Short mmCIF file of C-alpha atoms and ligand atoms in Angstrom, two decimals:
data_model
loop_
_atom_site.label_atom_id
_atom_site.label_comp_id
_atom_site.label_asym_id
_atom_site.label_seq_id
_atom_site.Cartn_x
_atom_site.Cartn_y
_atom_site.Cartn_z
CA UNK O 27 0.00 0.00 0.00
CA UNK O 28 0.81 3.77 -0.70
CA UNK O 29 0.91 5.64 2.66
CA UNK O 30 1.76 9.46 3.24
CA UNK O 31 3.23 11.07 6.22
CA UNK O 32 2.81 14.92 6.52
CA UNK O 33 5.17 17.11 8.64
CA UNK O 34 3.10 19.61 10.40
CA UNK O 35 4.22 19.67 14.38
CA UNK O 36 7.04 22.22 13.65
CA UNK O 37 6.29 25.97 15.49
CA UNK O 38 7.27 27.73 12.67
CA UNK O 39 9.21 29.95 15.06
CA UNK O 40 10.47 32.07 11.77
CA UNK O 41 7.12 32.86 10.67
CA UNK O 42 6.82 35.36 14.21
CA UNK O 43 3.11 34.65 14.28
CA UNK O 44 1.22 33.04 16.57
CA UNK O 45 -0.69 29.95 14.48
CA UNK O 46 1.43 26.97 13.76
CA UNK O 47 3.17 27.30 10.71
CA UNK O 48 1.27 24.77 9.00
CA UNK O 49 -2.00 26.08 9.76
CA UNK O 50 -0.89 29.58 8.19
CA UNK O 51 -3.09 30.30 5.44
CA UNK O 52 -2.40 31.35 2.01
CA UNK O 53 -5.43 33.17 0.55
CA UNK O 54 -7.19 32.02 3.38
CA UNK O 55 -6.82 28.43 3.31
CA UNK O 56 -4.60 26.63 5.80
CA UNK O 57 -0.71 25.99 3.91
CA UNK O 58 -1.02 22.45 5.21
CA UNK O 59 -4.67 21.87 3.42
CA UNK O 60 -3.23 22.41 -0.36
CA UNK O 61 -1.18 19.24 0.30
CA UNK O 62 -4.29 17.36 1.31
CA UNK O 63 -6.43 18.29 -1.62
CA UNK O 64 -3.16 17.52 -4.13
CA UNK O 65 -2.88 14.20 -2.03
CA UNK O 66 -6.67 13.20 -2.89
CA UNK O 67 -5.51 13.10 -6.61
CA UNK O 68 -2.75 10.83 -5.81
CA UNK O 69 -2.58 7.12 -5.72
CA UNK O 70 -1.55 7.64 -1.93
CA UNK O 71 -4.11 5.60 -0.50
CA UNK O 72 -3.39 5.98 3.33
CA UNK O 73 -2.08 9.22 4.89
CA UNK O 74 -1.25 10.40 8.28
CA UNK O 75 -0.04 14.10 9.66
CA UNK O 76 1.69 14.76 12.34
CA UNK O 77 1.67 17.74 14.98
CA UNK O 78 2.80 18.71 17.92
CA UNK O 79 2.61 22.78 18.65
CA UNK O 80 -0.91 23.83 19.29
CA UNK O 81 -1.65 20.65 17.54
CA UNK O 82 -5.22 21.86 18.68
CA UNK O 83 -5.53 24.11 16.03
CA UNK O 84 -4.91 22.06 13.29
CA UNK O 85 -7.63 19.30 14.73
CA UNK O 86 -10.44 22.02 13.91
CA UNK O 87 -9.06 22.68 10.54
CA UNK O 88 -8.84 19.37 9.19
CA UNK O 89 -11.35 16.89 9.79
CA UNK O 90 -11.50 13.31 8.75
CA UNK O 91 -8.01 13.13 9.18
CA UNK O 92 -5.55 10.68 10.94
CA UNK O 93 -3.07 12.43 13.37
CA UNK O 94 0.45 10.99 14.79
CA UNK O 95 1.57 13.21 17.82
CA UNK O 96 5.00 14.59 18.46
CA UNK O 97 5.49 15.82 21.94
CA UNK O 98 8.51 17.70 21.34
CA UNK O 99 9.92 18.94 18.42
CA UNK O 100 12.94 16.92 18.00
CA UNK O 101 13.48 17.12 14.58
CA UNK O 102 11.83 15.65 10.94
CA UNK O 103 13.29 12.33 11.97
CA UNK O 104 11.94 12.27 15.70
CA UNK O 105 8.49 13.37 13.63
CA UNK O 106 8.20 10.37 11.48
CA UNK O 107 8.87 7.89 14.07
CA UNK O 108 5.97 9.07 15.84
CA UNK O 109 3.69 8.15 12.99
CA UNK O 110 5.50 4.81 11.58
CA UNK O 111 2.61 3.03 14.10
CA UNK O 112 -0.15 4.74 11.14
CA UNK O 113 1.34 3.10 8.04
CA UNK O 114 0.05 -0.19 6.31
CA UNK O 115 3.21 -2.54 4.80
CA UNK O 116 4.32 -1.20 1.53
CA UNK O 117 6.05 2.34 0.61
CA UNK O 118 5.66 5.71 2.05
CA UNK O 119 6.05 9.22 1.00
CA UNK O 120 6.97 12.05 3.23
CA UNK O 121 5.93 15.15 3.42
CA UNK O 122 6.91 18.49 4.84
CA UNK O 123 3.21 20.30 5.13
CA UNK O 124 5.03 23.81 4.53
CA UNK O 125 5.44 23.39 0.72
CA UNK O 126 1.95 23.97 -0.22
CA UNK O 127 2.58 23.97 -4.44
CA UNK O 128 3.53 20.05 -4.57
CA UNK O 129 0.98 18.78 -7.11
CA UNK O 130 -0.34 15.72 -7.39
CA UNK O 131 0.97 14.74 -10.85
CA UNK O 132 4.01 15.14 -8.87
CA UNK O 133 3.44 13.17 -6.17
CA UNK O 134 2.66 9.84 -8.32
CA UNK O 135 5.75 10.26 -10.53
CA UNK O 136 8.32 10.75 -7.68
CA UNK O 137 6.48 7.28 -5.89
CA UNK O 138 6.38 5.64 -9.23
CA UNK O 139 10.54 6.57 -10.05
CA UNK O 140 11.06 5.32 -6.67
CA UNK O 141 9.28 1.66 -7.02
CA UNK O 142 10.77 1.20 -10.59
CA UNK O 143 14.29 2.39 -9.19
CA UNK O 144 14.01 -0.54 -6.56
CA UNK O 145 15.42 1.50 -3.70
CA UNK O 146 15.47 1.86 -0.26
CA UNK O 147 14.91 5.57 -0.15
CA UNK O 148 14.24 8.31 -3.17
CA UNK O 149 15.52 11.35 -2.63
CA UNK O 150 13.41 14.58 -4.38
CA UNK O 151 15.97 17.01 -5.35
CA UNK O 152 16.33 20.34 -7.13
CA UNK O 153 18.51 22.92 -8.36
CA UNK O 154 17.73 25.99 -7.04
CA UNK O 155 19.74 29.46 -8.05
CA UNK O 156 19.62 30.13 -4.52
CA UNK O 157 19.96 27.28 -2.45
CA UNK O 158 20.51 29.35 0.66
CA UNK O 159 18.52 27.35 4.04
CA UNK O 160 17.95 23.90 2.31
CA UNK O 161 19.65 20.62 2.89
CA UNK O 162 22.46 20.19 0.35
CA UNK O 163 22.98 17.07 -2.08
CA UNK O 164 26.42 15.90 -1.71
CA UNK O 165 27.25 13.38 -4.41
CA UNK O 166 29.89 11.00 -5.35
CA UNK O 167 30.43 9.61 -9.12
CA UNK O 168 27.00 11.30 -9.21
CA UNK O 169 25.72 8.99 -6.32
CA UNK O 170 23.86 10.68 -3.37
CA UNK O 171 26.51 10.29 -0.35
CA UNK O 172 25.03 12.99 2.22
CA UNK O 173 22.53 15.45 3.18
CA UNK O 174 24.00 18.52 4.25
CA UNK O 175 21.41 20.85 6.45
CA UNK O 176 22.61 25.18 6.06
CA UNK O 177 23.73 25.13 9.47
CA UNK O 178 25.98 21.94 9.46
CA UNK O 179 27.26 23.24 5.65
CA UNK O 180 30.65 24.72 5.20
CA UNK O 181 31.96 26.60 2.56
CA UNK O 182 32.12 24.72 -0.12
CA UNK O 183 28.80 22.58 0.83
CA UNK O 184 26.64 25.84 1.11
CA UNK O 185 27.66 26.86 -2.56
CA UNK O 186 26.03 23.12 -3.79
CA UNK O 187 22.79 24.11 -5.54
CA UNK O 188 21.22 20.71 -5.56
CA UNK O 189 18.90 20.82 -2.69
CA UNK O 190 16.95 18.61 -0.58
CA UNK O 191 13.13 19.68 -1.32
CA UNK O 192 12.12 17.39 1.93
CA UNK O 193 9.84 14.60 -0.03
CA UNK O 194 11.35 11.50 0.32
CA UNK O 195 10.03 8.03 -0.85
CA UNK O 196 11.06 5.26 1.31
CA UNK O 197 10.33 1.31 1.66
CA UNK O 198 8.64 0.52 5.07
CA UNK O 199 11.04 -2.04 6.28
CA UNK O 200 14.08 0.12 5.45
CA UNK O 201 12.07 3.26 7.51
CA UNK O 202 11.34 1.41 10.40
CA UNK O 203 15.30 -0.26 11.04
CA UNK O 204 16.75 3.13 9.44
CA UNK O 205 15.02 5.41 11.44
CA UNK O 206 16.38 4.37 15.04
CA UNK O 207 19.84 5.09 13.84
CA UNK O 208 19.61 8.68 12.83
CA UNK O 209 21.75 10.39 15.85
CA UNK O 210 21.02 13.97 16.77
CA UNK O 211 24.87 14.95 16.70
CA UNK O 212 24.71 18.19 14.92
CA UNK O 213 24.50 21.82 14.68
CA UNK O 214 20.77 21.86 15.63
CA UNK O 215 20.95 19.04 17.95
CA UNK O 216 17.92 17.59 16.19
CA UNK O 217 17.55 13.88 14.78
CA UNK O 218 17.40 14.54 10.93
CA UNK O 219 15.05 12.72 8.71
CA UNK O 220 17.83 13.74 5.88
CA UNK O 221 20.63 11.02 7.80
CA UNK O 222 17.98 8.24 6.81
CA UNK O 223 19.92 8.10 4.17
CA UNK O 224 23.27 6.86 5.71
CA UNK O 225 22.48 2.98 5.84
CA UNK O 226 21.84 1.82 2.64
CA UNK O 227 23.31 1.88 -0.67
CA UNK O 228 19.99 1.68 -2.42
CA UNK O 229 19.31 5.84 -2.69
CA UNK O 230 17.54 6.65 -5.55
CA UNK O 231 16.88 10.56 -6.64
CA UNK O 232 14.30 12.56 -8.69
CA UNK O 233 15.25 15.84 -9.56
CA UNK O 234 12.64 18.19 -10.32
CA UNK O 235 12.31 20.64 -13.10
CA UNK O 236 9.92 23.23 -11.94
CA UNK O 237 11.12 24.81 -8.65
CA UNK O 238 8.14 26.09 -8.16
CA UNK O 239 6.77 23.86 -6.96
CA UNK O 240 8.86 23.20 -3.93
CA UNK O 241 9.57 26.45 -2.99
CA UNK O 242 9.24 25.34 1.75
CA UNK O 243 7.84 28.40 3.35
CA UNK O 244 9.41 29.60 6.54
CA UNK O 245 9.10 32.96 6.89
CA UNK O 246 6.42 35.07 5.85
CA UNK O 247 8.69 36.76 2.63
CA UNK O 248 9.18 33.22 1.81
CA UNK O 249 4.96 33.05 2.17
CA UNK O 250 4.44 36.11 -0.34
CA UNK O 251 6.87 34.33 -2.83
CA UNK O 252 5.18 31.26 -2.96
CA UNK O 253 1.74 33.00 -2.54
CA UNK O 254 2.53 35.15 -5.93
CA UNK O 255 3.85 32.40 -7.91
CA UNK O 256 0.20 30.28 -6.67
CA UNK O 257 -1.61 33.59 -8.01
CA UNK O 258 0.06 34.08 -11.52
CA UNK O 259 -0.45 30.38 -12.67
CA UNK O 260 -4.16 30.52 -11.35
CA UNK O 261 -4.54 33.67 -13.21
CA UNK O 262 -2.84 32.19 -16.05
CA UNK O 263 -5.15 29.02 -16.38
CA UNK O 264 -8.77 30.74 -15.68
CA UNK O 265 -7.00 32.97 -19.38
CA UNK O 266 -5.84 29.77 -21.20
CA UNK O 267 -9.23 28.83 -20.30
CA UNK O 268 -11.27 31.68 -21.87
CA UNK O 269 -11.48 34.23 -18.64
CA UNK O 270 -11.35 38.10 -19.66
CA UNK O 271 -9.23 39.08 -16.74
CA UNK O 272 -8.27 42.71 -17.27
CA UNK O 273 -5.59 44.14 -15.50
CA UNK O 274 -4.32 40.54 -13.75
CA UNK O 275 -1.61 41.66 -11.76
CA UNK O 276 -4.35 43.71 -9.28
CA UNK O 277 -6.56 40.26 -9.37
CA UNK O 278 -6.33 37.47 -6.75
CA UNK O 279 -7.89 34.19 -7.56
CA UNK O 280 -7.71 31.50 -5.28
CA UNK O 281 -6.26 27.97 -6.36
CA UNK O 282 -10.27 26.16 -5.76
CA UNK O 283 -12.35 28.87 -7.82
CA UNK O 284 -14.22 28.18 -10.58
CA UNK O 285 -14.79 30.16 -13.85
CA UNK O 286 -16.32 29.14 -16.92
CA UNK O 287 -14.88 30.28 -20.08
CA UNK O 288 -16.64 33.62 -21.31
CA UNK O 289 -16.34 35.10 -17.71
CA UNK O 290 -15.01 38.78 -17.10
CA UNK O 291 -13.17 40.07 -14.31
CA UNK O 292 -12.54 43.46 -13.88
CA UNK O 293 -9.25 44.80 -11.60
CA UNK O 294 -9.07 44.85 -8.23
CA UNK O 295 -11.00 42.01 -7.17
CA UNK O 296 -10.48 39.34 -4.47
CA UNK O 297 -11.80 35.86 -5.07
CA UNK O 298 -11.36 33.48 -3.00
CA UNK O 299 -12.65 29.41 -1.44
CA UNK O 300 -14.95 27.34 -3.33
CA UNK O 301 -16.18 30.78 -5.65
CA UNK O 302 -17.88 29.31 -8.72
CA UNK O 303 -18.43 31.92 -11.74
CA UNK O 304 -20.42 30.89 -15.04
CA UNK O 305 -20.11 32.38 -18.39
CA UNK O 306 -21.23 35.85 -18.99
CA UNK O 307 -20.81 36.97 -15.86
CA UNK O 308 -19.07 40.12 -15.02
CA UNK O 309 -16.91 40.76 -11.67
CA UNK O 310 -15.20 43.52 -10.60
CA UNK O 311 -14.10 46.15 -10.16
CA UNK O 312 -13.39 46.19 -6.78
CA UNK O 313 -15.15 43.16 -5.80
CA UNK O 314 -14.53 40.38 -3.05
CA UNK O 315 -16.11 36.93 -3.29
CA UNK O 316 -15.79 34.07 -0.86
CA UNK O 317 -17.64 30.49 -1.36
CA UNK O 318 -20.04 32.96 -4.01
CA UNK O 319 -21.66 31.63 -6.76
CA UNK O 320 -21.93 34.27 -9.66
CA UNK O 321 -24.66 32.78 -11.77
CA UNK O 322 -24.73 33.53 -15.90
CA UNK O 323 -24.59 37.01 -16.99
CA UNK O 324 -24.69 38.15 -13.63
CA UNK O 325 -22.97 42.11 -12.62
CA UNK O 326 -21.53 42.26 -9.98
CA UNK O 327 -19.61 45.35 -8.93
CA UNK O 328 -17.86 46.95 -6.24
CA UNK O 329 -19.38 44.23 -4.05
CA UNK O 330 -18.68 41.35 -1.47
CA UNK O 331 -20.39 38.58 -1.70
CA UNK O 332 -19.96 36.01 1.09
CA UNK O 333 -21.23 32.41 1.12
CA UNK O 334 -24.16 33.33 -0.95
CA UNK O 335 -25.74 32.97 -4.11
CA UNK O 336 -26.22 35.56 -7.44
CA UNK O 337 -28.82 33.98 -9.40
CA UNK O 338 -28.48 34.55 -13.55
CA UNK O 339 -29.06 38.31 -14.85
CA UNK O 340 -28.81 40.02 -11.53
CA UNK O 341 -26.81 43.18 -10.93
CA UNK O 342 -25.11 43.56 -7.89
CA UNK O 343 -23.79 47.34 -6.40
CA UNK O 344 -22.38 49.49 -7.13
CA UNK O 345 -21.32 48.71 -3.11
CA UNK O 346 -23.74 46.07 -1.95
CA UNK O 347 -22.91 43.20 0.52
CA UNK O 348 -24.37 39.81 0.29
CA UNK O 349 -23.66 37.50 3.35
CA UNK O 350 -24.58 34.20 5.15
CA UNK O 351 -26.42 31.97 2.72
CA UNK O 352 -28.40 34.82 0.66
CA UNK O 353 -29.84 33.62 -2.17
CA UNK O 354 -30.90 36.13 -4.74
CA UNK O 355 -33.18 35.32 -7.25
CA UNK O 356 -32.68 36.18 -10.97
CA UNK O 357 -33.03 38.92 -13.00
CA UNK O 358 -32.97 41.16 -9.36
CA UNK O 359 -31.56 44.77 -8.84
CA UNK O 360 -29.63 44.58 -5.57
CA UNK O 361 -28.25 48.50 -5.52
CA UNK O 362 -26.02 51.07 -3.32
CA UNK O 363 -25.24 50.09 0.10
CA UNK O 364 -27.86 47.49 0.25
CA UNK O 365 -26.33 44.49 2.62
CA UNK O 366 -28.77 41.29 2.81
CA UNK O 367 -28.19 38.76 5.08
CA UNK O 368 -29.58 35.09 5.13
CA UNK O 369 -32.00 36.31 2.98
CA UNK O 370 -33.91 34.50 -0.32
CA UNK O 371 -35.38 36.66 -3.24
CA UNK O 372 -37.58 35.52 -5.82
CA UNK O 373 -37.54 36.90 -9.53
CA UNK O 374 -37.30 40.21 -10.53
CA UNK O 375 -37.01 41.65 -7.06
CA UNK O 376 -35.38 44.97 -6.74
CA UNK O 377 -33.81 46.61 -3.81
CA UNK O 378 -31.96 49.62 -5.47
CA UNK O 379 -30.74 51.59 -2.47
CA UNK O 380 -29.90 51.59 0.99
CA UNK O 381 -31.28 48.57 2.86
CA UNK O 382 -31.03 46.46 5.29
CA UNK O 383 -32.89 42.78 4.54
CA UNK O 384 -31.93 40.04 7.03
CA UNK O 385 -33.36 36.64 7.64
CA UNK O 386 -35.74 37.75 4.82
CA UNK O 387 -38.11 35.50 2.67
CA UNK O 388 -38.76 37.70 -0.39
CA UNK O 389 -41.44 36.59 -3.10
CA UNK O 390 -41.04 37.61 -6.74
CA UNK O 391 -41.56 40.90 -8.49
CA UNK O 392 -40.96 42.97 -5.07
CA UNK O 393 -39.87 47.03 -5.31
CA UNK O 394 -37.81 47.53 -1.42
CA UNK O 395 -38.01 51.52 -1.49
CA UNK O 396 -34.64 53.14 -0.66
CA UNK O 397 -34.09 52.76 2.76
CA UNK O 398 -36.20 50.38 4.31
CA UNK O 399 -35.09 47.97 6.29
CA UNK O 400 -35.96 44.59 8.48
CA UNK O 401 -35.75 45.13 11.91
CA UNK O 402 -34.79 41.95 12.67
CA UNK O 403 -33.46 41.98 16.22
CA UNK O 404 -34.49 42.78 18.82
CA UNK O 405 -31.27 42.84 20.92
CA UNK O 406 -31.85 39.10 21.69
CA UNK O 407 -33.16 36.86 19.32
CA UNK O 408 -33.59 37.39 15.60
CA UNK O 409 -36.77 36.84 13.76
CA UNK O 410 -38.05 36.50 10.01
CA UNK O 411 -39.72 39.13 8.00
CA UNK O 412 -41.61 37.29 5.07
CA UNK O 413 -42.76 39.61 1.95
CA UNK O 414 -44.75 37.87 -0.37
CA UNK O 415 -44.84 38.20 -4.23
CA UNK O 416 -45.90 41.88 -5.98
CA UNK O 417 -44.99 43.46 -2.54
CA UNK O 418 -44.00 47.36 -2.41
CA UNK O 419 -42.29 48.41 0.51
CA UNK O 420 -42.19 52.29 0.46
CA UNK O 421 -39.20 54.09 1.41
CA UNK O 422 -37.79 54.45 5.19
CA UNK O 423 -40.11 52.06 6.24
CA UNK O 424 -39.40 49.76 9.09
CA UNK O 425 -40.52 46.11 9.38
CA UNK O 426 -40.75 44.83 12.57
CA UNK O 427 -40.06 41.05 12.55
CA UNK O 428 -41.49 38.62 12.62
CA UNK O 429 -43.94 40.05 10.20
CA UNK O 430 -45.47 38.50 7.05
CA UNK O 431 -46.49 40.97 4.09
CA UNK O 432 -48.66 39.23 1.52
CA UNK O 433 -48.90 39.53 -1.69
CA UNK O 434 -49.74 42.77 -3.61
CA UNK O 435 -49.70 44.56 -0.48
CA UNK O 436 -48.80 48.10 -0.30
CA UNK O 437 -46.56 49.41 2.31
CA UNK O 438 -46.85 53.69 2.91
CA UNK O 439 -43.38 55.43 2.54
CA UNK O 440 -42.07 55.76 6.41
CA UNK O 441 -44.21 53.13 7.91
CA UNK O 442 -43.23 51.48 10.82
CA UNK O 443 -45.55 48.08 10.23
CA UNK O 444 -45.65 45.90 13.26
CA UNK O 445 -48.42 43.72 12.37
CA UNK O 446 -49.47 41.66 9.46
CA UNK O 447 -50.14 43.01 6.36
CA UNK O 448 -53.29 41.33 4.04
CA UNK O 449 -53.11 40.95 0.59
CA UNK O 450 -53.32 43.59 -1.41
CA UNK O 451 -53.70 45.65 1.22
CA UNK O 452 -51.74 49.07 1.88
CA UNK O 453 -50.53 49.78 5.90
CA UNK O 454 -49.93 52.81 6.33
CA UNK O 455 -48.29 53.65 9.62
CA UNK O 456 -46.82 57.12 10.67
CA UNK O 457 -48.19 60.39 12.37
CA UNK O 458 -50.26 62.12 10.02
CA UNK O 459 -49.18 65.68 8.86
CA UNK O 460 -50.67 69.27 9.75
CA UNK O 461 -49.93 71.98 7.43
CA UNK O 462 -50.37 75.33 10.07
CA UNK O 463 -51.34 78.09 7.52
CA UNK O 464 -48.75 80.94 7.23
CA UNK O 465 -46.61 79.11 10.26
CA UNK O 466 -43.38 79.84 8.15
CA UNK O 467 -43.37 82.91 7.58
CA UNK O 468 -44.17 83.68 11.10
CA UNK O 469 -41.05 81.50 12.42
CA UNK O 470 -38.69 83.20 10.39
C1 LIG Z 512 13.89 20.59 5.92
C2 LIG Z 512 15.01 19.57 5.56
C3 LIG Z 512 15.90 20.20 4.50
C4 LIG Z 512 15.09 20.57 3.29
C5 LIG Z 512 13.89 21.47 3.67
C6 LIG Z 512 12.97 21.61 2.48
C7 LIG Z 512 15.52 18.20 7.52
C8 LIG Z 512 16.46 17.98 8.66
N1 LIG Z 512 15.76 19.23 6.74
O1 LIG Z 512 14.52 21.72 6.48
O2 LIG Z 512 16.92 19.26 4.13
O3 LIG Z 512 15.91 21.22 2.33
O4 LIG Z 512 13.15 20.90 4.74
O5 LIG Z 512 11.94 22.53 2.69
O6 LIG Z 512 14.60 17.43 7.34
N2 LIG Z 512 8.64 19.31 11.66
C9 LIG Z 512 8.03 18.46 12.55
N3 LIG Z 512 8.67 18.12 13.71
C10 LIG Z 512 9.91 18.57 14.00
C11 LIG Z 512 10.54 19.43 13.07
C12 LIG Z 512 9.89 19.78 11.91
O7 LIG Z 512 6.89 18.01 12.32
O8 LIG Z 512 10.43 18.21 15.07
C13 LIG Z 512 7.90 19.68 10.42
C14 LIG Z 512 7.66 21.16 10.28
O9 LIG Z 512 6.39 21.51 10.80
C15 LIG Z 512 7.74 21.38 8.78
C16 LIG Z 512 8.62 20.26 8.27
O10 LIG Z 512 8.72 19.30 9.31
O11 LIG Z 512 6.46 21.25 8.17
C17 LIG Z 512 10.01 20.76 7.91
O12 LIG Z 512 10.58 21.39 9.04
P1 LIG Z 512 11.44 22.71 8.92
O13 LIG Z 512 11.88 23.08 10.28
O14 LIG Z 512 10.74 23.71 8.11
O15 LIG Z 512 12.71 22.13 8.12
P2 LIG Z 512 13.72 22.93 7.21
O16 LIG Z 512 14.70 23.63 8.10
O17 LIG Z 512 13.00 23.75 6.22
CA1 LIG Z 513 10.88 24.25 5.85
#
């Protein structure tokens, strides 16, 4: 069987932040959960991760997952031991969970070179113009001899480019005698998973082409290097793939988004998690979206929209903000400053301007007048306003929830409606007005 091992119990202690390195995210999503979701696409069929520092953390991020435990942080070696009790008979690759661009395609050809090479251990390698913190490959007659970590490297090891990218392939029964020999004589004082190397003869290496793809992350610079070269070939896809993306260097598209070909983004825009966006849709400029769906020929502009969904032909903003499981209906007007929350519209609804609608059920064909809003707490416990179909909801008014307006019902501009409204009724509820004859000119 094919069995991973992920390193994730490290501190990170160059990253100066306070979440364990792994669990860092990179356009929001946790470093460590890239290599997960390239491991699915693998033929990796059993995987374990281990932590250790505020291992808590990375429990609530990752679920369904198998976790090994390191105490202490003794070093890469230490950190496989502690999950060798996880693996089923056969080969396993390792893992360090703070290279986040390792692709799957990857993965199975580094396991593959390893089981056709018949060795012990594969070593992943790559040149790297500046090899500067990585373990060095020292070879002999073009044989891997020794792993040389930056802070046990002298002169003439540190200017090696070769580098260790920290995935190693490795047979079972050679990992589980190998691994209690690795010493922890050395500049760090740790036990390195790099001496697993030292006590065979059967060392195989892969040497990768694109160093991209292994570029570790341990500081946050490192972070912004690997998080820019992660942007410009996500960017570059979604435009291979028929996206209008104008301007791409002020986009951000995260590596999980979807966008059909015939798509436009405009500059400036954010858009991030499981975002899907269908043809003919416009985005941007200015525009965030998180876990949105952006339905055909949708608008949406100088907007967020969070975990919510822009049925087809809407236009969204200038400035609106769509949040918490909103569905809006198609062919709606959702204008200026208008935020709805947990709120469904039918078709052809329009708020235009400056409204609040939250934990709204909102029929078909509905006009919300510029500044209305639900009231929809009450300082403890939030209620539902329901407006049925053909509904007009003059301006400033207030509806108290819960409150149902039924269809064709009329709402008078400034009402504050605290009860029911009847079909086709119109509530009308304010003070009524007294014109005092000649009062003006009097008061002046
Ligand atoms: C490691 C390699 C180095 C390689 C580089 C590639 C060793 C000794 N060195 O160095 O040869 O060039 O990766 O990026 O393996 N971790 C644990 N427990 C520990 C220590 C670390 O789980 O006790 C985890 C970390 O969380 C991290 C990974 O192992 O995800 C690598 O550790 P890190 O300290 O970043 O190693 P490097 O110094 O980068
Ligand atoms: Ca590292």
């Amino acid at each position: 069987m094919i069995n991973a091992i992920i390193l994730a119990a490290g501190m990170g202690s160059r990253m100066k932040t306070d979440l364990p390195k792994c669990a860092f995210p990179i356009l929001k999503k946790p470093m460590i959960k890239y290599i997960l979701d390239a491991l699915d696409k693998t033929i990796v069929e059993n995987r374990v991760i281990v932590v250790g520092y505020k291992k808590e953390v990375l429990y609530g991020m990752l679920k369904d997952e198998k976790f090994a435990v390191q105490e202490k942080q003794l070093g890469t070696a230490d950190a496989v031991k502690t999950a060798i009790p996880y693996l089923n008979d056969g080969v396993t690759i390792i893992l360090p969970g703070d290279t986040p661009l390792i692709d799957s395609r990857f993965i199975d050809n580094i396991i593959k070179s390893h089981i056709e090479g018949e060795n012990d251990v594969t070593i992943c390698t790559a040149r790297l113009e500046n090899p500067f913190g990585y373990g060095r490959i020292v070879r002999e007659k073009g044989k891997i001899k020794r792993i040389v970590e930056e802070k046990d490297a002298t002169g003439e090891i540190k200017i090696i480019n070769e580098v260790n990218t920290g995935i190693i392939v490795i047979n079972n029964d050679y990992l589980k005698v190998a691994i209690n020999k690795i010493d922890n004589k050395n500049a760090k004082g740790e036990y390195y998973l790099t001496d697993i190397i030292n006590f065979t003869n059967k060392i195989g290496s892969h040497t990768l082409g694109d160093t991209n793809l292994i570029q570790g992350i341990n500081d946050l610079y490192q972070l912004s290097i690997v998080e820019k070269s992660l942007i410009d070939s996500v960017l570059k896809q979604h435009m291979l793939n028929g996206v209008n993306i104008i301007n791409p260097s002020t986009v951000t598209i995260g590596a999980d988004v979807v966008i059909e070909s015939g798509a436009t983004i405009y500059p400036n825009s954010l858009i991030l998690g499981n975002t899907i966006i269908k043809k003919g849709a416009i985005v941007g400029p200015s525009t965030e979206l998180y876990n949105a769906t952006i339905c055909e020929n949708v608008r949406c502009m100088e907007s967020v929209v969070y975990d919510s969904t822009i049925n087809k032909d809407s236009v969204i903003g200038p400035f609106a903000h769509i949040r918490m499981n909103a569905v809006i209906g198609e062919a709606n007007r959702i204008g200026n400053f208008v935020e709805v929350k947990n709120s469904t519209t039918g078709f052809n609804t329009k708020a235009s301007h400056l409204s609040y609608l939250g934990d709204a059920t909102i029929g078909s064909k509905v006009n919300v007048g510029c500044g209305a809003i639900t009231v929809n707490y009450d300082g403890k416990i939030k209620s539902k306003t329901i407006i049925e179909d053909n509904v007009f909801i003059g301006c400033n008014s207030n509806l108290i929830a819960p409150v149902t307006i039924k269809k064709d019902a009329f709402i008078a501009a400034g009402s504050t409606i605290t009860d029911d409204v009847e079909n086709e009724d119109l509530a009308i509820a304010r003070s009524k007005q007294i014109n005092k004859k000649g009062y003006a000119r009097k008061y002046k």
